[in-house]
Coordinates of C-alpha atoms and ligand atoms in Angstrom, one line a residue:
X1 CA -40.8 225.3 -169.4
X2 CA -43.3 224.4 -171.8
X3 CA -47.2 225.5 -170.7
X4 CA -50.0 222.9 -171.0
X5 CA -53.2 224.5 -171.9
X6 CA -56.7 223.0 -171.6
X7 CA -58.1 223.0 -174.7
X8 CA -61.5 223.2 -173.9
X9 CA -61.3 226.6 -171.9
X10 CA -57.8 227.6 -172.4
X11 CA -56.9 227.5 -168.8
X12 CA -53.2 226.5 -168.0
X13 CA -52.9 222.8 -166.9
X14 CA -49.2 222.1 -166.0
X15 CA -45.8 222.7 -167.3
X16 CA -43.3 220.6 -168.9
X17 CA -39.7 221.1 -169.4
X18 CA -37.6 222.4 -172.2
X19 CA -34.7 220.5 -171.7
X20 CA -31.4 221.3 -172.9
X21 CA -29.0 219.0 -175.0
X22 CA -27.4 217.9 -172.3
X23 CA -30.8 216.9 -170.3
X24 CA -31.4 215.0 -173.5
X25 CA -28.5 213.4 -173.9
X26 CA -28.7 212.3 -169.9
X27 CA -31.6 210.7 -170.3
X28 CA -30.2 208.8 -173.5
X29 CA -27.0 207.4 -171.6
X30 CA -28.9 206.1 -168.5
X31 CA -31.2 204.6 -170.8
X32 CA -28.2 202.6 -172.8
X33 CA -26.1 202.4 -169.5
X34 CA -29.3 200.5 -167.9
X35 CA -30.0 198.3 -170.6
X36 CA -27.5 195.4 -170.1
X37 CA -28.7 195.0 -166.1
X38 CA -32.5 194.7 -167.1
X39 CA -32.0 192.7 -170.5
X40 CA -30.4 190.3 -167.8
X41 CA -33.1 190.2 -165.8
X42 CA -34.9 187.1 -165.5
X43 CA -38.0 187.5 -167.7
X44 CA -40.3 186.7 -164.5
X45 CA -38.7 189.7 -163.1
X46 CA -39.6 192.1 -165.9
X47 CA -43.1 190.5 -166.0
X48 CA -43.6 191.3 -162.1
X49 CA -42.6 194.9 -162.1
X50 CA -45.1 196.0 -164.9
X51 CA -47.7 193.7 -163.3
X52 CA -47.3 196.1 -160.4
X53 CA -46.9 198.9 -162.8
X54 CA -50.4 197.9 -164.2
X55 CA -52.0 197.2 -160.3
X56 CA -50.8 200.8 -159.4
X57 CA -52.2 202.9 -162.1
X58 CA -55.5 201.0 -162.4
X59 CA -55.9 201.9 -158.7
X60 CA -56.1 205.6 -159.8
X61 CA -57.1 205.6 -163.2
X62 CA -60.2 208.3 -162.3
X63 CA -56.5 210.7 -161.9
X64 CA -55.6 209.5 -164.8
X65 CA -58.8 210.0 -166.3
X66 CA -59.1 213.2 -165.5
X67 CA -55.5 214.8 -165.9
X68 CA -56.3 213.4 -170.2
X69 CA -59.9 215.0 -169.8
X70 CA -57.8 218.1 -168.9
X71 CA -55.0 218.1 -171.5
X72 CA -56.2 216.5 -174.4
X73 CA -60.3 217.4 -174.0
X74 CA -61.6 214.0 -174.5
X75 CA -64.5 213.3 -172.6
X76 CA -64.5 211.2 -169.4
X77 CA -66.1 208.6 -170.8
X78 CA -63.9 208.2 -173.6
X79 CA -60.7 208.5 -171.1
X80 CA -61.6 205.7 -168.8
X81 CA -62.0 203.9 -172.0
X82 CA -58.6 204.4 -173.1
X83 CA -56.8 203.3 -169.4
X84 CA -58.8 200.0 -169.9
X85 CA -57.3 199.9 -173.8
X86 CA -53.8 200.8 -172.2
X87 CA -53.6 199.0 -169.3
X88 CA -54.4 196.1 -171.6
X89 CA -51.1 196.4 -173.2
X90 CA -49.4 196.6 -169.9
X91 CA -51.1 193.5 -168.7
X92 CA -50.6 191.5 -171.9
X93 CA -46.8 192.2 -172.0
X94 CA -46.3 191.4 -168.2
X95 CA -47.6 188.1 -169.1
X96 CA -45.8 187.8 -172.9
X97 CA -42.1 188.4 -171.3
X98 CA -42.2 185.1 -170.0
X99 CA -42.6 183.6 -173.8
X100 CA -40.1 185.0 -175.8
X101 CA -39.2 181.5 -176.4
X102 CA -36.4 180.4 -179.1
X103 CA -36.8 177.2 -181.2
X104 CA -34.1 174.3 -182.0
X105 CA -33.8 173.2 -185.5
X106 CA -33.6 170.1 -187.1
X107 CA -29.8 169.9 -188.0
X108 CA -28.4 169.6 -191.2
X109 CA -25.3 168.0 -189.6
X110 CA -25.2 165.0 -187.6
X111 CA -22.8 166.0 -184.8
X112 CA -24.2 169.4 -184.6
X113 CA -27.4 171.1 -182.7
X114 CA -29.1 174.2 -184.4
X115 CA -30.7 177.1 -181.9
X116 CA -32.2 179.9 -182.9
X117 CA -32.0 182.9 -180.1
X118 CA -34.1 185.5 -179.3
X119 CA -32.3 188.2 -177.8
X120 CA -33.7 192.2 -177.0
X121 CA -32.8 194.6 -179.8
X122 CA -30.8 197.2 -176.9
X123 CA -32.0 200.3 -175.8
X124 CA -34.7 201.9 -177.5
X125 CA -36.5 205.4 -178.2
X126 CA -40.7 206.2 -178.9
X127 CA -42.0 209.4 -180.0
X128 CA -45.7 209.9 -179.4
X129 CA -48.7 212.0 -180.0
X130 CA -51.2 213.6 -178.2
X131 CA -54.5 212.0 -179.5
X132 CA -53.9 208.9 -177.1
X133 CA -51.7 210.5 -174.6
X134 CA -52.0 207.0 -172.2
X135 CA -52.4 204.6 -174.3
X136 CA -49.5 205.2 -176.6
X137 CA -47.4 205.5 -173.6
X138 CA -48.3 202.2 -172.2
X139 CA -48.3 200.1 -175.4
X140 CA -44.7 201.1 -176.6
X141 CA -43.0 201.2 -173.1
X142 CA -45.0 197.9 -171.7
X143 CA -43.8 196.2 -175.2
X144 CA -40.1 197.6 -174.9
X145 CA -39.6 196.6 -171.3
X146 CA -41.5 193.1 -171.9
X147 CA -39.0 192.2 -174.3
X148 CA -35.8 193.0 -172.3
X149 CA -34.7 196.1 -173.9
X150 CA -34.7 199.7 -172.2
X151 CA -37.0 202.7 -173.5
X152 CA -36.8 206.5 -173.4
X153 CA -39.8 208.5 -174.6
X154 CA -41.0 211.6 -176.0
X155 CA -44.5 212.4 -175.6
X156 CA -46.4 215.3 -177.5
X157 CA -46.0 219.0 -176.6
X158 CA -49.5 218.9 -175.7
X159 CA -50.4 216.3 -173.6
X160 CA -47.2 215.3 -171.7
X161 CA -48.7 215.1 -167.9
X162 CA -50.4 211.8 -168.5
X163 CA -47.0 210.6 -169.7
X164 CA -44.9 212.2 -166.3
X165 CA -47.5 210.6 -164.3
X166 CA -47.3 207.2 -166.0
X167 CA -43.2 207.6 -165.6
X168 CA -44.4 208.4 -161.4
X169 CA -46.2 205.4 -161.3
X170 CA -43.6 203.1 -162.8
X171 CA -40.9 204.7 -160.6
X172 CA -43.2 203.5 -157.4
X173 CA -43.4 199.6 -159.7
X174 CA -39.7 199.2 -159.5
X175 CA -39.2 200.5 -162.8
X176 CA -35.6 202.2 -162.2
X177 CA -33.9 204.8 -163.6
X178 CA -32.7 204.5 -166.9
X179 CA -34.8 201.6 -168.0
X180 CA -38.0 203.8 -169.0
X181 CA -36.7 207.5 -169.2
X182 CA -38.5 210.6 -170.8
X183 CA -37.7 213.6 -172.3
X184 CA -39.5 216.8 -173.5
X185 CA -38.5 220.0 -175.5
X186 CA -37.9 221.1 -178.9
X187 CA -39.0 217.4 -180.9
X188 CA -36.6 218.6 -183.5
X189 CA -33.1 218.4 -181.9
X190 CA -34.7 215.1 -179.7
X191 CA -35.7 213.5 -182.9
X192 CA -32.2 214.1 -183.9
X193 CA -30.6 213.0 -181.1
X194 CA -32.5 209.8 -180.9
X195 CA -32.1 209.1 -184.5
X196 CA -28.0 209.7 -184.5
X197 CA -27.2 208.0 -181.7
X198 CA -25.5 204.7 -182.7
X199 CA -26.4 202.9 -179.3
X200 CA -30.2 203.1 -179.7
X201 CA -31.0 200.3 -181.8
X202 CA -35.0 200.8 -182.7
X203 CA -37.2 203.8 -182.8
X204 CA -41.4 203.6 -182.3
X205 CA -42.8 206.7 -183.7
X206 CA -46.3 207.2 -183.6
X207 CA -47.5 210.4 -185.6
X208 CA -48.0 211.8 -189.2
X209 CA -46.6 210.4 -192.3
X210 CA -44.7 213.2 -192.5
X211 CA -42.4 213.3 -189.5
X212 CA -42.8 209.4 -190.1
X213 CA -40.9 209.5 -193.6
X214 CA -38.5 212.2 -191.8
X215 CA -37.2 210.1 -189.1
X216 CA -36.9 207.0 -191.3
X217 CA -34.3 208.4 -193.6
X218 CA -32.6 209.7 -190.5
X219 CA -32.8 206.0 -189.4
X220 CA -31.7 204.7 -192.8
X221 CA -28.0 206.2 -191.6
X222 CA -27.5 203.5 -189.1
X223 CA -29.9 201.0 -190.6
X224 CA -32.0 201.4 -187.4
X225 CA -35.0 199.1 -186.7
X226 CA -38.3 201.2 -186.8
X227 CA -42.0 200.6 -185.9
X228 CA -43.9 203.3 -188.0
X229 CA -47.8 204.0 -186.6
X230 CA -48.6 206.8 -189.1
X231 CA -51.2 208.1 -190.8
X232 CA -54.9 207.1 -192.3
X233 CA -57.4 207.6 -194.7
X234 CA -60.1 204.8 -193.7
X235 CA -63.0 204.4 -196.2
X236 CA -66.2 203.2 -194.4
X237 CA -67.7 201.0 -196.7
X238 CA -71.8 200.2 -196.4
X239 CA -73.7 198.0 -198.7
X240 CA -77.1 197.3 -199.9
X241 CA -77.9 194.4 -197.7
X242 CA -75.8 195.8 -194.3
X243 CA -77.5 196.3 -191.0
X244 CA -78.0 199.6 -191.5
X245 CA -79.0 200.8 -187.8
X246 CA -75.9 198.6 -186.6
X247 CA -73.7 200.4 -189.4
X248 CA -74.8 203.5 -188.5
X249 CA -73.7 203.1 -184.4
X250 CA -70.5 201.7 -185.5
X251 CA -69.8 204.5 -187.4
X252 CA -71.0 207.4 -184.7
X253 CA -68.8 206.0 -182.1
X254 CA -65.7 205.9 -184.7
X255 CA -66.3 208.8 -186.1
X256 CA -66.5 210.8 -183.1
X257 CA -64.1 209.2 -180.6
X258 CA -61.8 212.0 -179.8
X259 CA -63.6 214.3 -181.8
X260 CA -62.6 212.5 -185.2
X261 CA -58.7 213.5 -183.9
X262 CA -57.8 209.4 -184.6
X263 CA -55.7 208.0 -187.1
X264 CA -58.2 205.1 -187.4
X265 CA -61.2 207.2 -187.9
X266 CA -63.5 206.9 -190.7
X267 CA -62.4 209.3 -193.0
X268 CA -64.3 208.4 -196.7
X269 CA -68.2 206.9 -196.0
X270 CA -68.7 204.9 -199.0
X271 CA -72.6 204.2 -199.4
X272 CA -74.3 202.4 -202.2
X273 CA -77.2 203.9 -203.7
X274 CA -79.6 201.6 -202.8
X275 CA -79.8 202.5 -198.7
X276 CA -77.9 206.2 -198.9
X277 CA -81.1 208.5 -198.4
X278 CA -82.0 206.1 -195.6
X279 CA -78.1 205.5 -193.9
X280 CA -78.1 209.9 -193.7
X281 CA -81.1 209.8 -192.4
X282 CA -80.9 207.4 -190.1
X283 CA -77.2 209.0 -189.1
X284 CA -78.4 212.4 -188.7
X285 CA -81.0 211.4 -186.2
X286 CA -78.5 209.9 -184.0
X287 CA -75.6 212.8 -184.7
X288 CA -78.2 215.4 -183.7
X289 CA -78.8 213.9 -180.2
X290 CA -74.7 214.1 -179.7
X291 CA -73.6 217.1 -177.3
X292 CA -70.7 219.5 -177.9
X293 CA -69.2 219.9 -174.7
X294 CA -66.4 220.5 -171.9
X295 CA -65.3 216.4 -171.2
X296 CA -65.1 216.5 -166.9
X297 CA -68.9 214.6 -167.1
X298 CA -70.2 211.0 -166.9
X299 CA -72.1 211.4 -170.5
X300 CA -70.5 211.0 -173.7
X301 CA -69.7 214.3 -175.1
X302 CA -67.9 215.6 -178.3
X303 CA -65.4 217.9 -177.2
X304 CA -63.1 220.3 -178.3
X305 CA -60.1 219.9 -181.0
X306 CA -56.9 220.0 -180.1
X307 CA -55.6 223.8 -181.4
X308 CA -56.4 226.6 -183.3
X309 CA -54.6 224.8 -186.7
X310 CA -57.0 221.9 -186.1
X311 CA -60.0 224.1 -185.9
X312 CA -58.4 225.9 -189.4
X313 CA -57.5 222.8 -190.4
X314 CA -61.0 221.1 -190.6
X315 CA -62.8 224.4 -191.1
X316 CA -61.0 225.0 -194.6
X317 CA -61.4 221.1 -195.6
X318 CA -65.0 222.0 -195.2
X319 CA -65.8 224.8 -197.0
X320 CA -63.8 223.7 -199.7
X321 CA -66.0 220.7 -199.6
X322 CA -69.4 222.7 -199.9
X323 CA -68.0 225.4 -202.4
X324 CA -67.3 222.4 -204.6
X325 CA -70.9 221.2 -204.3
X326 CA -70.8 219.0 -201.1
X327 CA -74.6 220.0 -198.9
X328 CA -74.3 220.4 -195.3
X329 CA -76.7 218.0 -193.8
X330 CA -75.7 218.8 -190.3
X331 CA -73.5 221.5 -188.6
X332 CA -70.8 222.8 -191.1
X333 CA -69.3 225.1 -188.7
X334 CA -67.7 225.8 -185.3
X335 CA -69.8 225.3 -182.1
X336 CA -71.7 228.2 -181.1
X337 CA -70.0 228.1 -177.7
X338 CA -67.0 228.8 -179.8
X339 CA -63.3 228.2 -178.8
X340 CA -62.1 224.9 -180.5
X341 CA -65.2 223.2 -180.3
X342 CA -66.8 222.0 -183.9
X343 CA -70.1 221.1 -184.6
X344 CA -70.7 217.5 -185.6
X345 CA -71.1 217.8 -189.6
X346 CA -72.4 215.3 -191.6
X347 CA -71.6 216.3 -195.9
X348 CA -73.7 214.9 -198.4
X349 CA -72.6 214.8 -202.4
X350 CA -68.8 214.0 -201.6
X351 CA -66.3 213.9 -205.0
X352 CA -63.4 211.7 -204.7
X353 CA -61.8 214.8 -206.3
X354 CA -62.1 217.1 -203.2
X355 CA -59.0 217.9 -200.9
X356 CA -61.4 216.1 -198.0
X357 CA -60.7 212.9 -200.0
X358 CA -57.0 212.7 -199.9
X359 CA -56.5 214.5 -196.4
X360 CA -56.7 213.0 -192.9
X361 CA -59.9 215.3 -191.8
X362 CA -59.0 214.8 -188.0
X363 CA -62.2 216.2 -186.9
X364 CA -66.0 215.3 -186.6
X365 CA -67.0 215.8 -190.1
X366 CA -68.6 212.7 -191.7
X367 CA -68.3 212.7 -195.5
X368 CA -70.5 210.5 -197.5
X369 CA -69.7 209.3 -200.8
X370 CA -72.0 207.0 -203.2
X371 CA -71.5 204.6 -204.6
X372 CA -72.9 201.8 -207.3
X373 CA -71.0 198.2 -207.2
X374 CA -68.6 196.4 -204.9
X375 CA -65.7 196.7 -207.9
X376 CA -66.0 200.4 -207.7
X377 CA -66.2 200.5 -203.5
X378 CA -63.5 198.5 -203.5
X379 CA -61.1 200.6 -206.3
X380 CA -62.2 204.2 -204.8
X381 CA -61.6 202.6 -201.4
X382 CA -58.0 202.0 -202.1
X383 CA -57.6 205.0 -204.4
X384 CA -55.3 207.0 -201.1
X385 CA -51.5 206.6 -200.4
X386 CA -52.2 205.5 -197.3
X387 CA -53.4 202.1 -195.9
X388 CA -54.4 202.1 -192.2
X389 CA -57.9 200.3 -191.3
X390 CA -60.8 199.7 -193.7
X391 CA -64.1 199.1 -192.3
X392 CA -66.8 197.7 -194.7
X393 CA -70.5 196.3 -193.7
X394 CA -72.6 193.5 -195.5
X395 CA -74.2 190.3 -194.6
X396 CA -73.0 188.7 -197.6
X397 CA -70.3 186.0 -196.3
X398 CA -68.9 185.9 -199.7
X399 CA -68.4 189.7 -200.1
X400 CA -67.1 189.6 -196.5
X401 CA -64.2 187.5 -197.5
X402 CA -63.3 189.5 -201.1
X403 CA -63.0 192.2 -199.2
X404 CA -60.7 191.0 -196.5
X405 CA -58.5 190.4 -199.5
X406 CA -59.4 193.1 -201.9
X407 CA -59.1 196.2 -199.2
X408 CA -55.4 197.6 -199.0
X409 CA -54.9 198.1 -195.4
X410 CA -52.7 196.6 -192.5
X411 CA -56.4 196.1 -190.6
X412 CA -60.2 195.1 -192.1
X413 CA -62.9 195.6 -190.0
X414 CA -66.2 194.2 -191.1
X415 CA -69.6 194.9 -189.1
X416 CA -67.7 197.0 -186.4
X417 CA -66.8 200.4 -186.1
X418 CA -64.4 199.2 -183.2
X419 CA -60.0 198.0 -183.8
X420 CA -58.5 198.0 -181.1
X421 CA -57.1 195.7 -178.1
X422 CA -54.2 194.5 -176.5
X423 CA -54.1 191.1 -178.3
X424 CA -54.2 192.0 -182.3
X425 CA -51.3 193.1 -184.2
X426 CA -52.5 196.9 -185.1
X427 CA -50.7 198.9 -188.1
X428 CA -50.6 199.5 -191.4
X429 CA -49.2 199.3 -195.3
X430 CA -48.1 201.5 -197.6
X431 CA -47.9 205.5 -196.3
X432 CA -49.3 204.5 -193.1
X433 CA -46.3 203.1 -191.8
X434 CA -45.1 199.6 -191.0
X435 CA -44.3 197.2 -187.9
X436 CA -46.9 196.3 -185.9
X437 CA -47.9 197.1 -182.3
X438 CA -49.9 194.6 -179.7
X439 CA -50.3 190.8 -179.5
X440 CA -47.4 188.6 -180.1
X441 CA -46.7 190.6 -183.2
X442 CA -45.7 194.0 -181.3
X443 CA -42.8 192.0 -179.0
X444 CA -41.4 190.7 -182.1
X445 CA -40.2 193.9 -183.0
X446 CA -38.3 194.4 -179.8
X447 CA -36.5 191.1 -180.2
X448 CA -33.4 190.1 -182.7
X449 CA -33.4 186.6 -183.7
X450 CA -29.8 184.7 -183.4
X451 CA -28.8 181.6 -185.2
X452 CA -26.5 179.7 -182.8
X453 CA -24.8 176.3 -184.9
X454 CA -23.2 173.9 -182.1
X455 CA -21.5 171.5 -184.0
X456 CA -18.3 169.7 -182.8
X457 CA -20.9 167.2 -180.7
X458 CA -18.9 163.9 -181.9
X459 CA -17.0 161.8 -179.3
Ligands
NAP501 P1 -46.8 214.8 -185.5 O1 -46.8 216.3 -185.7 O2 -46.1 213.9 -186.4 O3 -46.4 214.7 -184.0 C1 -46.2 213.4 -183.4 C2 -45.0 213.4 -182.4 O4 -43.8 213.7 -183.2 C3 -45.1 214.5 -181.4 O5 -44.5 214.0 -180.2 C4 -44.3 215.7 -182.0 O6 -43.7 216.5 -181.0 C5 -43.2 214.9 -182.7 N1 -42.5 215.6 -183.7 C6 -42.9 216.6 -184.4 N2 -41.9 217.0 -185.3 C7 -40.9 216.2 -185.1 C8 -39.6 216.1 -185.7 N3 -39.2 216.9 -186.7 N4 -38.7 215.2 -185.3 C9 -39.1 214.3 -184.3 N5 -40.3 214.4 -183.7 C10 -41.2 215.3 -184.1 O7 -48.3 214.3 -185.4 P2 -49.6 214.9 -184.7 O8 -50.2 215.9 -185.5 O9 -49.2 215.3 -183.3 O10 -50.5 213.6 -184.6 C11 -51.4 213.3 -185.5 C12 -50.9 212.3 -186.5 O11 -50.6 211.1 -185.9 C13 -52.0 211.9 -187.5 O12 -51.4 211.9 -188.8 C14 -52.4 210.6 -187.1 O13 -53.0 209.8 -188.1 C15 -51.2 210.0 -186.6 N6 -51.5 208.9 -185.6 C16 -51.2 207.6 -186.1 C17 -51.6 206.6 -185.3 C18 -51.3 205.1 -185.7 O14 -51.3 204.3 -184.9 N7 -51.1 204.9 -187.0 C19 -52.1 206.8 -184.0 C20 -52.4 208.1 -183.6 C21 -52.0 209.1 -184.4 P3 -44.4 217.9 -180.5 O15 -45.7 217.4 -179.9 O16 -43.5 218.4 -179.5 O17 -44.6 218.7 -181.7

């Protein structure tokens, strides 16, 4: 078995097993072996199940809640938030099975008819992460089963309760056997086995570029379809004639959502020269008010990071950062209740040239850069391999629009600090992946299209 720990006190949560290759493999066959039953389904069928699926969880998402607070740390709050974000997928698929719909042609012949199919790729695999330990769940299985085609899953080492339950759950929705299975162990030799096996015909992977880039060369064998949700760099962009107080809430609650542990968050704060005394101002008065704490309470906490190597992780990036020149506005360190708790840090005097610049922070450490004109936001903005989200805030209509085009990135958010929902096609470009998950985008990539040609129609 595999221990869960809380990381906010290091107490033991659960257990999760270490499954053998042959537990693995199991679970791979019944997921294949299921898939042409439920493919056949009638897509009203599918729908009702995970609309049960959906009315069962939301019934007891404060367990929910609270099993994530334990596991992953996040704060109440902040869990309850993500059900709503999750459930959304599951809602928004139930209803999108029913309109997988095909087209007809005109035909290019006169005794013929031309249809064009849309049938489910086959059975499927996801590998997920423990930042979202619900939500990623729901979104890739929901989508999967939507669509016709049959899913097995491996969640993160660290937060894989969440994911049991939501198996438990779908279990009581009439979700069988086979056609949402899950696995846990050494992600290694179940990366491997999902990646070589010939009757899995798509793989979701939501994680770092790294593992990302991995699997995709193991997929490149078999020429396997892959949805890639990997990792960011998102520059925060602020101009002269923003809303400054609005800029600076949108950017506290994106910043600090999950402690900063989110591929979306705001990792470069671009601010032009004009407002940038005022903006860290304005942003330290409402950081300081922010408490570091345990997650099990009704008020919005930060709370702790996910493991010792994500404590070293940010605390090197940081000093780094200040023994380069960067000044510690607020915090710099770890919280003085100590364990994997880290104080909210806001760093002043930023260089594109520091390691901060190029590295996912994944912690709640806002660094500010300066900046002079849109043509150089816009350059330094893109200046990263990866292309995730990029938020920017003006009033300026025109500028608005530039951006949308100019900014490098599968997502541009301007005047919000917020990305998410079921209905919008989220992902991104370049070294943060491709495919893309939610709306009517995210079932296309669990569908094959089919040209059918009827011809022979003359009497
Ligand atoms: P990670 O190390 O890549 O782990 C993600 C998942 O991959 C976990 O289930 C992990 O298993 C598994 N894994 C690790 N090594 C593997 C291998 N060799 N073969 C197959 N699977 C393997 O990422 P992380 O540090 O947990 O998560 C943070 C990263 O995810 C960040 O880069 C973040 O930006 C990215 N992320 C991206 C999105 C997005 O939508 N773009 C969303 C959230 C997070 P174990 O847990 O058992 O090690």
């Amino acid at each position: 078995m595999i221990t869960v720990f809380n990381p906010a006190d290091g107490s033991v949560v659960g257990e999760t097993p270490l499954m053998a290759a042959e537990e693995v493999a199991a679970a791979i066959n019944r997921t294949c072996e299921a898939f042409p039953a439920w493919s056949a389904k009638p897509a009203k069928e599918r729908s009702d199940r995970l609309r049960r699926w959906y009315d069962l969880v939301r019934a007891d998402r404060r367990v929910f809640a609270e099993l994530m607070v334990k596991e992953n740390g996040k704060c109440l709050t902040e869990a309850l938030g993500e059900i709503e974000y999750g459930l959304g997928f599951i809602e928004w698929y139930a209803e999108e099975a029913k309109r997988v719909n095909g087209e007809t042609l005109p035909s290019h012949a006169p005794d013929a008819s031309v249809l064009v199919m849309k049938e489910p790729v086959g059975p499927t695999a996801a590998i997920t992460p423990w930042n979202f330990p619900f939500m990623m769940i729901a979104r890739k299985v929901a989508t999967a089963l939507a669509a016709g085609c049959t899913m097995v899953i491996k969640p993160a080492e660290e937060t894989p309760l969440t994911a049991w339950k939501l198996l438990e759950y779908a279990r009581e929705a009439g979700i069988p056997q086979g056609v949402f299975e899950m696995v846990t162990g050494d992600p290694k030799a179940i990366g491997e086995a999902f990646t070589s096996d010939e009757r899995i015909r798509k793989i979701s992977f939501t994680g770092s570029t790294r593992v990302g880039k991995l699997l995709a060369s193991n997929c490149g064998a078999q020429l396997k379809k892959m949805t890639l949700e990997l990792g960011g760099n998102a520059p925060f962009i602020v101009f002269d004639d923003a809303t400054l107080t609005d800029a600076v809430n949108g950017l506290v609650s994106a910043k600090l959502r999950n402690s900063g542990q989110v591929c979306i968050s705001p990792n470069r704060i671009f601010v032009q020269e004009g407002i940038y005394e005022d903006f860290v101002a304005q942003l330290t008065t409402a950081v300081a008010k922010i408490s570091v704490d345990q997650g099990m309470q009704d008020e919005f906490v930060v709370g702790p990071l996910i493991n010792q190597q994500a404590v070293e992780k940010v605390t090197s990036l940081v000093s780094d950062a200040i023994s380069q020149g960067a000044t510690v506005r607020l915090g710099g360190k770890l919280a003085d209740r100590g364990g994997l708790f880290y104080q909210p840090t806001i760093l002043c005097d930023m260089r594109d040239s520091f390691a901060m610049h190029n590295t996912e922070i994944f912690g709640p450490v806002f660094a500010l850069y300066r900046f002079k004109t849109e043509e150089e936001a816009i350059r330094r903005a893109n200046n990263t391999e990866y292309g995730l989200v990029s938020y920017a805030w003006t009033t300026d209509l025109g500028r608005a629009f530039r951006l949308s085009r100019s900014l490098e990135a599968g997502m541009v958010i301007i005047n919000s600090g917020s990305v998410g929902t079921a209905s919008v096609p989220f992902g991104g470009i370049k070294h943060s992946g491709y495919g893309r998950e939610g709306g009517h985008y995210g079932i296309e990539e669990y569908v094959q299209v089919k040209y059918v040609l009827m011809a022979g129609q003359q009497r």
